[in-house]
Each structure stands twice: as structure tokens, then as C-alpha cells.
Coordinates of C-alpha atoms and ligand atoms in Angstrom, one line a residue:
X1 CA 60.9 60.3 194.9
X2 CA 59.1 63.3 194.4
X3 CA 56.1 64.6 195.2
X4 CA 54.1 66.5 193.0
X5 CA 50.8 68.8 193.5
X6 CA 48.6 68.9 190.7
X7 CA 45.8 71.7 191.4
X8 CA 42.1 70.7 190.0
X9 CA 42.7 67.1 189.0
X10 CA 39.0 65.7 189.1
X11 CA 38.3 68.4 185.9
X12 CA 38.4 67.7 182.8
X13 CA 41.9 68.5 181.6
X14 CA 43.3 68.2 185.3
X15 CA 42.5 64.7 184.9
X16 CA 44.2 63.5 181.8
X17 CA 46.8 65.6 183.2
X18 CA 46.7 63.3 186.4
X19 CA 46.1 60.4 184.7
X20 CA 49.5 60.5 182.4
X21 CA 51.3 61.5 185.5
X22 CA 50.5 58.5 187.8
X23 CA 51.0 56.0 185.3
X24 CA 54.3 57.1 183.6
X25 CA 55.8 58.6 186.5
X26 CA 55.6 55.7 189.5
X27 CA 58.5 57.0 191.2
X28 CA 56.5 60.1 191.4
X29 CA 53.9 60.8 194.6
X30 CA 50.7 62.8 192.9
X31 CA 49.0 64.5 194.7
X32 CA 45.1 65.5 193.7
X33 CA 44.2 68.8 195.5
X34 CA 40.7 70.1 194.4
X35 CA 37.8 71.5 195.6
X36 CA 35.1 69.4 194.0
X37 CA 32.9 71.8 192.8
X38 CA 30.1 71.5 190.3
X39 CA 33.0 70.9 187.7
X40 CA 34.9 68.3 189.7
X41 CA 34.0 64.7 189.6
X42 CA 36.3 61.6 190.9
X43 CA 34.4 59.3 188.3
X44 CA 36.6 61.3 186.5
X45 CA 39.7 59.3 187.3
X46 CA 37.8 55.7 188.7
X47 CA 40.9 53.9 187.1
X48 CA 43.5 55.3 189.1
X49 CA 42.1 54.0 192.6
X50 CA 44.3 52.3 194.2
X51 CA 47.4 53.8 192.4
X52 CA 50.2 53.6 195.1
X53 CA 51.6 57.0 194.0
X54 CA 48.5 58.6 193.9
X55 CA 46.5 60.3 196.8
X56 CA 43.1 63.0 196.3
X57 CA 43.1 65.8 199.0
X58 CA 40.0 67.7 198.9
X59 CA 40.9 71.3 199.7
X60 CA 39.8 74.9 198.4
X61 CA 42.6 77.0 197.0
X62 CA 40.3 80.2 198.2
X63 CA 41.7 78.9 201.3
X64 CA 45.1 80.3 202.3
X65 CA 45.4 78.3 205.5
X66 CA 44.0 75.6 204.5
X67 CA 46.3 75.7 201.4
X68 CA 49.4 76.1 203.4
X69 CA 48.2 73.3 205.9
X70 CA 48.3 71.0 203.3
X71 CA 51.8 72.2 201.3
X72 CA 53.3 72.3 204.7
X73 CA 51.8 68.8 205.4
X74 CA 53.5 67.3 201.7
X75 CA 56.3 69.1 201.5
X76 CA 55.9 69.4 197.4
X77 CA 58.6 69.6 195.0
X78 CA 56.5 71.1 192.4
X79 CA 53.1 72.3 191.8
X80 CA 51.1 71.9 188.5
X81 CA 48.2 74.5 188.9
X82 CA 45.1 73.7 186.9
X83 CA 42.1 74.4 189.2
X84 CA 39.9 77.5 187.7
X85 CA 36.1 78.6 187.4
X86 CA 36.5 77.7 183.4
X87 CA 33.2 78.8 181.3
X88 CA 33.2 81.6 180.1
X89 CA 29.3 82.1 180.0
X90 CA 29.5 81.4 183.9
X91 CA 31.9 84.0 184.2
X92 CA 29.4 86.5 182.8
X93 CA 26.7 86.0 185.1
X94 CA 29.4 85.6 188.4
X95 CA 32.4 87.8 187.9
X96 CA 33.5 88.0 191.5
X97 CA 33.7 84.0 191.5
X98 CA 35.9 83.6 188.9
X99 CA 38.3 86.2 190.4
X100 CA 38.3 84.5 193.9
X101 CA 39.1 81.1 192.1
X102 CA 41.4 82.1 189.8
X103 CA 43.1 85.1 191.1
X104 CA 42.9 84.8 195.2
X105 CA 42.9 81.3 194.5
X106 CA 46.6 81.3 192.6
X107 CA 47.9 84.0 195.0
X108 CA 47.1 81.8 197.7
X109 CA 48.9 78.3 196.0
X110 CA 52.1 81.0 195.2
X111 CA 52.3 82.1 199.1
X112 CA 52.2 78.7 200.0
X113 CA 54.8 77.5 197.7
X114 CA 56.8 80.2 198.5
X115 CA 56.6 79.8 202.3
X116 CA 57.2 76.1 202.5
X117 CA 60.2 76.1 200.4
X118 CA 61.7 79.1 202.2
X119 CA 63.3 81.0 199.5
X120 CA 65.4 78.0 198.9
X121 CA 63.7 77.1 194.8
X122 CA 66.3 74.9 194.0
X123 CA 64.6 71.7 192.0
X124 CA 61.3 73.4 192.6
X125 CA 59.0 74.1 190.4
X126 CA 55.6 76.1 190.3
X127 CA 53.9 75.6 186.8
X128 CA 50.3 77.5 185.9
X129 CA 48.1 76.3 183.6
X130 CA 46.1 79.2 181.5
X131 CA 44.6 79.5 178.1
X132 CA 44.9 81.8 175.1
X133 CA 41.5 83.9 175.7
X134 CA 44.2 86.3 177.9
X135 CA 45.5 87.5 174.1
X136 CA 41.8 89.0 173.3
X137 CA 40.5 88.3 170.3
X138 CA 41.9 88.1 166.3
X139 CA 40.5 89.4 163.3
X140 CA 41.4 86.8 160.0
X141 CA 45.2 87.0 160.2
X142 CA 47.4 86.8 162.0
X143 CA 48.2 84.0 165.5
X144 CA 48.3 84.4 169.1
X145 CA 52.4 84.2 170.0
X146 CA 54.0 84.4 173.4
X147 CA 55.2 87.8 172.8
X148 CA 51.7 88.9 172.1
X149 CA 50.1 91.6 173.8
X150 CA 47.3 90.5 176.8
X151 CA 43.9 91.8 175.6
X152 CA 40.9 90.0 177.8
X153 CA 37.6 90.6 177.3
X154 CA 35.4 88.0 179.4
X155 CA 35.7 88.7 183.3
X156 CA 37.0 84.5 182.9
X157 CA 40.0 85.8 180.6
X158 CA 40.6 88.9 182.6
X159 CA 40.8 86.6 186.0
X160 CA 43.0 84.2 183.9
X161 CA 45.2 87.2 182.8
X162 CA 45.6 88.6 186.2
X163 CA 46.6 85.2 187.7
X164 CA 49.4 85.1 184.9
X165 CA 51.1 88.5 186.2
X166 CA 50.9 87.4 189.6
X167 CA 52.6 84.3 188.3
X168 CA 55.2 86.6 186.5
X169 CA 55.6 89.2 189.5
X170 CA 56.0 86.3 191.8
X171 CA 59.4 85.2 188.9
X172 CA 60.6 88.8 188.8
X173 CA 60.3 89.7 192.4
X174 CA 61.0 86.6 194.6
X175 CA 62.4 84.6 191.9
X176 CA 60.3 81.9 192.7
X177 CA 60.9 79.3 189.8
X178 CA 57.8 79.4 187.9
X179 CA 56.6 78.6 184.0
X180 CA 53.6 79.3 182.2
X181 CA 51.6 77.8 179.2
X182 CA 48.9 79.0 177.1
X183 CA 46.8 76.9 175.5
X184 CA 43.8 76.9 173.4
X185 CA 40.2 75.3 173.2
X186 CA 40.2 71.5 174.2
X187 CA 38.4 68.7 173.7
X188 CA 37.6 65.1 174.6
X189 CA 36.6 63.1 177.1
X190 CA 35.5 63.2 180.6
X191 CA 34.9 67.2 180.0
X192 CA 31.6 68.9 181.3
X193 CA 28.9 69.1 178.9
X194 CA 28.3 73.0 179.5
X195 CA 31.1 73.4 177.2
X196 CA 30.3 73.3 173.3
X197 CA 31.6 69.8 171.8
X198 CA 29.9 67.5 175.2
X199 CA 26.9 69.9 175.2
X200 CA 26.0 68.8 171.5
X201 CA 26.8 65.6 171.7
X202 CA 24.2 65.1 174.4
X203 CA 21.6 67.6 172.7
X204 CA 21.8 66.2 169.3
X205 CA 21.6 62.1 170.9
X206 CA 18.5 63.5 172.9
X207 CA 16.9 65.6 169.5
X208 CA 17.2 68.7 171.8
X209 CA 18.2 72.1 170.0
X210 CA 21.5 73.1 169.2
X211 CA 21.7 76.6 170.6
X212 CA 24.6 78.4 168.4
X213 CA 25.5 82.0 169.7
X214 CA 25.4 84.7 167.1
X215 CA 25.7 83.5 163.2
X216 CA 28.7 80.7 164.4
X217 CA 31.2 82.2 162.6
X218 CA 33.4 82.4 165.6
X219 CA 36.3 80.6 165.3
X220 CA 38.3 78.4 168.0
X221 CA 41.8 76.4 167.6
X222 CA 41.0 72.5 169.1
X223 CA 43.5 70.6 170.5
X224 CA 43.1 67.4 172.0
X225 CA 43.1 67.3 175.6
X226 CA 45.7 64.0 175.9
X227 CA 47.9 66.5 173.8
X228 CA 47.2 69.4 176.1
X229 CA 48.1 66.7 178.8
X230 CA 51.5 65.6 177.1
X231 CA 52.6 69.2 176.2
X232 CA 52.2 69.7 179.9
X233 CA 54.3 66.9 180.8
X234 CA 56.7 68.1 178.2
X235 CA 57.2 71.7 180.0
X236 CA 57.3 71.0 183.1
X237 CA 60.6 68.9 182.9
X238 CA 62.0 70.9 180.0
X239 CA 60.4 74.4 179.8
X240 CA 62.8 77.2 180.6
X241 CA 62.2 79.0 184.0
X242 CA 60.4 82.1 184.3
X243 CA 59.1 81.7 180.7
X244 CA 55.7 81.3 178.4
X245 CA 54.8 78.3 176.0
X246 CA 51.5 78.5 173.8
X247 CA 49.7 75.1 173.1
X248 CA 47.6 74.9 170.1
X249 CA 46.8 72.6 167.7
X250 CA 46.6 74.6 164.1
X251 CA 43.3 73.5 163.9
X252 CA 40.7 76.4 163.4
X253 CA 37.1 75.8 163.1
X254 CA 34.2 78.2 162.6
X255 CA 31.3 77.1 165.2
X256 CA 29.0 76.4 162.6
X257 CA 31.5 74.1 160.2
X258 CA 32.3 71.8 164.0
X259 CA 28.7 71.7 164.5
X260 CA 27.7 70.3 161.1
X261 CA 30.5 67.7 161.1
X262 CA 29.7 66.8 164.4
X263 CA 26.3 66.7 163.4
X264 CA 27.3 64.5 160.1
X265 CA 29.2 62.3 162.3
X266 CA 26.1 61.6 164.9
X267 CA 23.5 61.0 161.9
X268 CA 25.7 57.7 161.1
X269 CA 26.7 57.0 164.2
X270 CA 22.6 56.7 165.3
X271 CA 21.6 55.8 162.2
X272 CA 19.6 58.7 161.0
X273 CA 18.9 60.2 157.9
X274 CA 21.6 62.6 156.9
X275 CA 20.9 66.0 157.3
X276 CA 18.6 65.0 160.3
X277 CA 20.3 66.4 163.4
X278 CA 21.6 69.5 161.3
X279 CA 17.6 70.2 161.5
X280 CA 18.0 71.0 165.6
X281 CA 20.3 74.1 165.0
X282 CA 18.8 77.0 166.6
X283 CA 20.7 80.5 166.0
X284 CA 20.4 82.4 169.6
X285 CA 21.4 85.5 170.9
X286 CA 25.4 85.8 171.2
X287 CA 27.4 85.5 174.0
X288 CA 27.8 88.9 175.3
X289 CA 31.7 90.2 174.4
X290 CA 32.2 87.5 172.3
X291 CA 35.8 86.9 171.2
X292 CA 35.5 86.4 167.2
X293 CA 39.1 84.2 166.8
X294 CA 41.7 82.3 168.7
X295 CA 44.8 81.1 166.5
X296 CA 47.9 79.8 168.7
X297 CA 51.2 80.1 167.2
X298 CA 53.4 76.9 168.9
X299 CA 56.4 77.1 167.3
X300 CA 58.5 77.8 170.6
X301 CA 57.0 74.4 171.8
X302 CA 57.6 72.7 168.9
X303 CA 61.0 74.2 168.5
X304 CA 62.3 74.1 171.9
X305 CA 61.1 71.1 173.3
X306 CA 60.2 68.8 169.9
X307 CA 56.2 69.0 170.8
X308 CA 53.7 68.4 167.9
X309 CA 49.7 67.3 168.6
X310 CA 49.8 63.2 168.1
X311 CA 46.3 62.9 166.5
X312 CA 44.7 64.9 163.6
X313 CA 41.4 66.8 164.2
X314 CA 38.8 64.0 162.6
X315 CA 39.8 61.0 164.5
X316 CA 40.0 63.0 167.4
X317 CA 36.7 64.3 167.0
X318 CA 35.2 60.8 165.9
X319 CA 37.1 59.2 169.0
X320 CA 35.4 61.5 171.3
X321 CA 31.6 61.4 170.1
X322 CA 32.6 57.3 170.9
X323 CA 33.5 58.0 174.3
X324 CA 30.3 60.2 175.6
X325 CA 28.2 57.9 173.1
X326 CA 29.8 54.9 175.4
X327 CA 29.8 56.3 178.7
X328 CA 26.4 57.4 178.8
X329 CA 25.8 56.9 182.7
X330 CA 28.8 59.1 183.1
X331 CA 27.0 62.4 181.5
X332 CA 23.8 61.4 183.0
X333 CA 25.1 60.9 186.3
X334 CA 26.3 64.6 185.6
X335 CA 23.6 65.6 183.8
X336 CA 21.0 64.9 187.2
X337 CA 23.7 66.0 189.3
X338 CA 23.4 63.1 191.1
X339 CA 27.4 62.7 191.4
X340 CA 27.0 66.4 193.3
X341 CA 24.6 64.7 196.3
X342 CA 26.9 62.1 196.5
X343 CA 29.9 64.0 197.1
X344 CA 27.9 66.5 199.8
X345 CA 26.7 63.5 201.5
X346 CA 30.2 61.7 201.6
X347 CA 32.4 64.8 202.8
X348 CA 29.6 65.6 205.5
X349 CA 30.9 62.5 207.1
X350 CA 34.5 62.8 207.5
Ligands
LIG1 P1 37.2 72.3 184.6 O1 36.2 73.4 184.9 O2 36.8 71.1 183.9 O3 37.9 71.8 186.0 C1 38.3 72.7 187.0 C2 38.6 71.9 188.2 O4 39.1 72.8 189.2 C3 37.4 71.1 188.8 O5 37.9 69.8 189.2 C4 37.1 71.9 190.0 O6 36.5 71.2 191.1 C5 38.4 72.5 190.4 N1 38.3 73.7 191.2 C6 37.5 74.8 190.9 N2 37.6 75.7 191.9 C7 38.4 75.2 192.9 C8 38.9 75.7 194.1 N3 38.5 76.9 194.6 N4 39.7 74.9 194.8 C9 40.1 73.7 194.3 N5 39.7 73.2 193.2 C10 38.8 73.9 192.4 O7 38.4 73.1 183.8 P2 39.3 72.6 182.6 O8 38.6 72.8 181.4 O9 39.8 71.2 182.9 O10 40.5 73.6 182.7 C11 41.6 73.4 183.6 C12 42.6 74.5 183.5 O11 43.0 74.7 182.1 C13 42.0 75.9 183.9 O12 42.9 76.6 184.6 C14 41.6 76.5 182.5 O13 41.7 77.9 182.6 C15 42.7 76.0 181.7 N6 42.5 75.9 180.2 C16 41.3 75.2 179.8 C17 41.1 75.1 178.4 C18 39.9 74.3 177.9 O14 39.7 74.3 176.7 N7 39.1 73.7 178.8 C19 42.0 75.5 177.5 C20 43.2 76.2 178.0 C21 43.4 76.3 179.3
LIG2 O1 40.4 78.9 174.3 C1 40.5 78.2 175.5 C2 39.2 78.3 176.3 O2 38.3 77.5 175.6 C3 39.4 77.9 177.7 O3 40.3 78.7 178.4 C4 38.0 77.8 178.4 O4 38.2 77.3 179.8 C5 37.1 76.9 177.7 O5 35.8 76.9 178.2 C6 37.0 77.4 176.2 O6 36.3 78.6 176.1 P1 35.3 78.9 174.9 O7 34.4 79.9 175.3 O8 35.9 79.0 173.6 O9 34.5 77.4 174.9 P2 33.0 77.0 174.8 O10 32.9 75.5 174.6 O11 32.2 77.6 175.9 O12 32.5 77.7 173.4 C7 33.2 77.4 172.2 C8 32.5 78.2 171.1 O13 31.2 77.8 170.9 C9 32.4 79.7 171.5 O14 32.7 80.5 170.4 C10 31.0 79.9 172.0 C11 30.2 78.9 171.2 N1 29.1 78.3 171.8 C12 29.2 77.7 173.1 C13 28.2 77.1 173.7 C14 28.4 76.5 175.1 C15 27.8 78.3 171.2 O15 27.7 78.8 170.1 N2 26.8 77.7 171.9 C16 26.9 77.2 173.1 O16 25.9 76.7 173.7

């Protein structure tokens, strides 16, 4: 039996990651630790409650004691560090956030790893979750690889890219036994619609405007978040200690191509016209520092430990529109923030 800490479970991502953890590992105890904030929602992960090897802890990893109180209280064998301040566009308007979350916040989870397993790291684990924005931005050629030089631009990437080196530092100078992935833009279900693919969904259901940054010839690399979730599971029982593994999906998109397919998609799905919803795009000023291309080389991945994305980009796409055209009381329940009073109103009284 061991038991496992997986660090912002109720997000998006941290979720599926949960979620494929519980159910094919029972001999596994997972533990949920997350803060709950505006990003974090149970509802999230309804289907798991109940799950014998699953328990939620609701703790902030800002918190040193209260971080140590609770690895000292579960003795964890290894930790699967997800939780983050993740939008970008937030991360403009409230730097200092984003580096208490990311950076104190990781420093925090790698002291109390560190002190509760006493310098002994054998069978222990510490895995960090970050993203490809920490490489900066490419021109048309060439791909992000793991050798590839860190280059942030957004105070989100720089926090991201400053918890990686204290992820490194903590390898190189303790050797605490730690691993690292970098993966690019995801998509699917249960992720907040602030970020581009649930955000349009919802505007172009509700004929609202579609607000594209710049001309939308950025271009991201989407990966399916259950891949994301698998590739996770992957590395942390095979990846090589003290190393790097980019995640990616070969799947490049300009904004503007992703937005008319989506849009394409949506005029059947509700039975419009086609070429109706395209009508709601709405050009608007770009996102300050705004990284022109991600690309993720995943050879390593693929080579080293046989990983390859299960589901090409149209079905995934398709399958996805479904789900937030299905769970419609889910994104309005986030939407009015409703899920937020609940959760103030419920912790008040423990
Ligand atoms: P998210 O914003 O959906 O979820 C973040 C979760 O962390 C939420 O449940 C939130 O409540 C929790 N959290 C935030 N601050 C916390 C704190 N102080 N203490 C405890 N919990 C806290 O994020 P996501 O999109 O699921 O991303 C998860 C991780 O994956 C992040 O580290 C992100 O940098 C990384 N990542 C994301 C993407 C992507 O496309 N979304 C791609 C690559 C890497
Ligand atoms: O690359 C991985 C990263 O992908 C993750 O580390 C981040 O946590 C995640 O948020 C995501 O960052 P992006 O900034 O790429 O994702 P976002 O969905 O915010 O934007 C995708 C693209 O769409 C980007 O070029 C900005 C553009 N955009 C976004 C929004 C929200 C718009 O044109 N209009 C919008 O309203």
C-alpha cells in the first residue's frame, strides 16, 4: 500500500489525473490536497465519492506548517504536484499571486517532503507538474525539446520556471528524488471556462462574442487532458530520476483555424446556419507579451517509456464540445459562482 499526494486535484487536469489514479491503482491511498480556490471545484470529481482509496484534504500549499502538518500526518510515499495559479491573463493583472502559489507554494511541498522522509528517499518520489510556456516562445520552426533553453515571458511562465529550478536545486543539492514534465496546452472536460476552448464553447452556445487576442495567428500544441493524465501515470512509475519529459501532442493550431472549427462544429451541433457563430468573432486587443508559438518535441517520452496521445485532435475536440454541451449545470454552476458560496459556507463549519 502506498500512499500518494496528488497536489491540486479538484482542477482541471488534477482531476483526470486523480481520477485515473483511484480507479486503476486500488491498492493505492490518494490523497486530494487542494486549496479550493476559484479554480477548484469537487463537482469536479462527484464520481469518486465514496472511493475507499481516496480521501480530499483541503489545505493551502502557501502554508508551510500547515503543509508539513498534513505530510507528517500521511506519511506519503510520493507526491504528484499539480496545484498552480494557471491563466496566464490572471497572471498579468496579479504577479505576486502567481509566485506565492507556484513558487513559495512548491518550496513549501519540497521542505515538507524532504523533512518527513528524513533524507532517507528510497521508494520516494516527488513529481512536478509544469508546462512548456517555461521555453518562451518559437518563431515557425523549430520544437520545444528538454534540452531547450528556459525563456519565460508571462509572470505565470516565469513562476512556473522558477518552481522548476527549485525542483532541480532540490535533485542536485539534497538529492531528493524528484522528476519533471513539461507539457503543452490542454483540453477537455471539467476545465474552467476562462481558458480559450470552455470559454467559447459557452460564448458561442449563449451568441455572446468571441473575443480573439491580436489577429489569432498564435499558435498552441493541444493535447488531450486524459493523455496528459496517462503520460503522468506513465512517468511517475518509469521516468528516470532527477530528469525532464515534454508532453505534447503534435497538434499545432493557429487561434483563429480552432476557433472556426470549433465554430463549424457548434453550428451543427445547435442546428444553425453554417457560418452563423463564425459571425460572433470579435478581434480585441492582444494579450500583453503574448508568446506567438508552442511546439513540444516528445520523442524522449515516446522513446523511453512507449507514450503516444490515444485520440487524434477532431474527435477529441468533438468529444469535448459533447461534454460542456451535456453538462450544462456544471458550467453554470461555475459560471454564477454559486459552487464558490457553497464551498465558503461548508468549510466555515468545520
Ligand atoms: P487549474 O487552474 O484548473 O487547477 C489548479 C488547482 O490548484 C485548483 O484545484 C486550485 O484550487 C488548486 N490550487 C491553487 N492554488 C492552490 C494553493 N495555494 N493550495 C492548494 N491548491 C491550490 O489548473 P490546470 O489547468 O489543471 O493545471 C494544473 C497544473 O498543470 C498546473 O501546475 C499547470 O501549470 C500545469 N499545466 C497546465 C496546462 C494546461 O493546459 N492547463 C498545461 C501544462 C501544464
Ligand atoms: O501551454 C500550456 C499552457 O496552456 C498552460 O501552462 C496554462 O496553464 C494554460 O492556461 C494554457 O495557456 P494559454 O495562455 O496558451 O491558454 P489560454 O486558453 O488562455 O489561451 C490559448 C490561446 O488563445 C492563447 O494564444 C491566447 C488565446 N486567447 C485566449 C483567451 C482566453 C484568445 O485569443 N482569447 C481569449 O479570450
Amino acid at each position: 500500500m502506498k500512499t500518494i499526494a496528488i497536489t491540486g486535484g479538484a482542477g482541471f487536469i488534477g482531476s483526470h489525473v486523480v481520477r485515473l489514479f483511484v480507479n486503476k491503482y486500488p491498492d493505492y491511498k490518494i490523497v486530494n490536497i487542494d486549496a479550493l480556490t476559484y479554480a477548484g471545484n469537487l463537482a469536479n470529481l462527484k464520481d469518486l465519492e465514496g472511493a475507499a482509496n481516496y480521501e480530499f484534504v483541503k489545505a493551502d500549499i502557501v502554508n508551510a506548517e500547515e503543509m508539513f502538518q498534513v505530510f507528517d500526518k500521511y506519511q506519503f510515499d510520493g507526491v504528484i504536484h499539480l496545484a498552480a495559479e494557471s491563466h496566464v491573463d490572471r497572471s498579468i493583472s496579479n504577479p505576486t499571486e502567481f509566485v506565492l502559489t507556484n513558487v513559495i507554494g512548491t518550496v513549501n511541498l519540497l521542505n515538507a517532503a524532504k523533512k518527513i522522509w528524513a533524507d532517507n528517499f528510497e521508494n520516494k518520489l516527488f513529481y512536478h507538474v509544469s508546462t512548456d510556456e517555461v521555453y518562451g516562445s518559437l518563431g515557425e520552426e523549430g520544437m520545444f525539446t528538454e534540452e531547450t533553453k528556459y525563456d519565460p515571458h508571462s509572470p505565470y511562465s516565469a513562476s512556473k520556471a522558477s518552481s522548476d529550478h527549485f525542483v532541480r536545486a532540490y535533485f542536485d543539492t539534497y538529492g531528493l528524488p524528484t522528476l519533471i514534465s513539461n507539457c503543452s496546452n490542454n483540453y477537455g472536460s471539467y476545465q474552467f471556462p476562462e481558458k480559450l476552448i470552455p470559454l467559447f464553447i459557452n460564448n458561442i452556445k449563449k451568441n455572446l462574442p468571441l473575443p480573439v487576442y491580436g489577429k489569432g495567428e498564435n499558435i498552441r500544441d493541444w493535447l488531450w487532458v486524459e493523455d496528459h493524465a496517462r503520460a503522468i501515470d506513465e512517468i511517475f512509475h518509469k521516468g528516470a530520476l532527477g530528469s525532464t519529459y515534454n508532453i505534447g501532442g503534435h497538434n499545432e493550431w493557429t487561434n483563429i483555424d480552432l476557433i472556426k472549427v470549433m465554430c463549424k462544429i457548434l453550428d451543427e451541433k445547435l442546428n444553425r446556419k453554417t457560418g452563423t457563430s463564425e459571425k460572433l468573432i470579435t478581434y480585441v486587443k492582444d494579450r500583453a507579451g503574448h508568446d506567438l508559438r508552442y511546439a513540444i518535441d516528445a520523442t524522449k517520452l515516446q522513446n523511453e517509456l512507449d507514450w503516444v496521445p490515444s485520440l487524434q485532435f477532431e474527435e477529441g475536440l468533438e468529444k469535448t464540445i459533447d461534454w460542456y454541451l451535456e453538462n450544462e449545470a456544471w458550467l453554470e454552476n461555475i459560471i454564477s459562482g454559486d459552487y464558490q458560496e457553497y464551498y465558503e459556507k461548508q468549510y466555515e463549519q468545520r
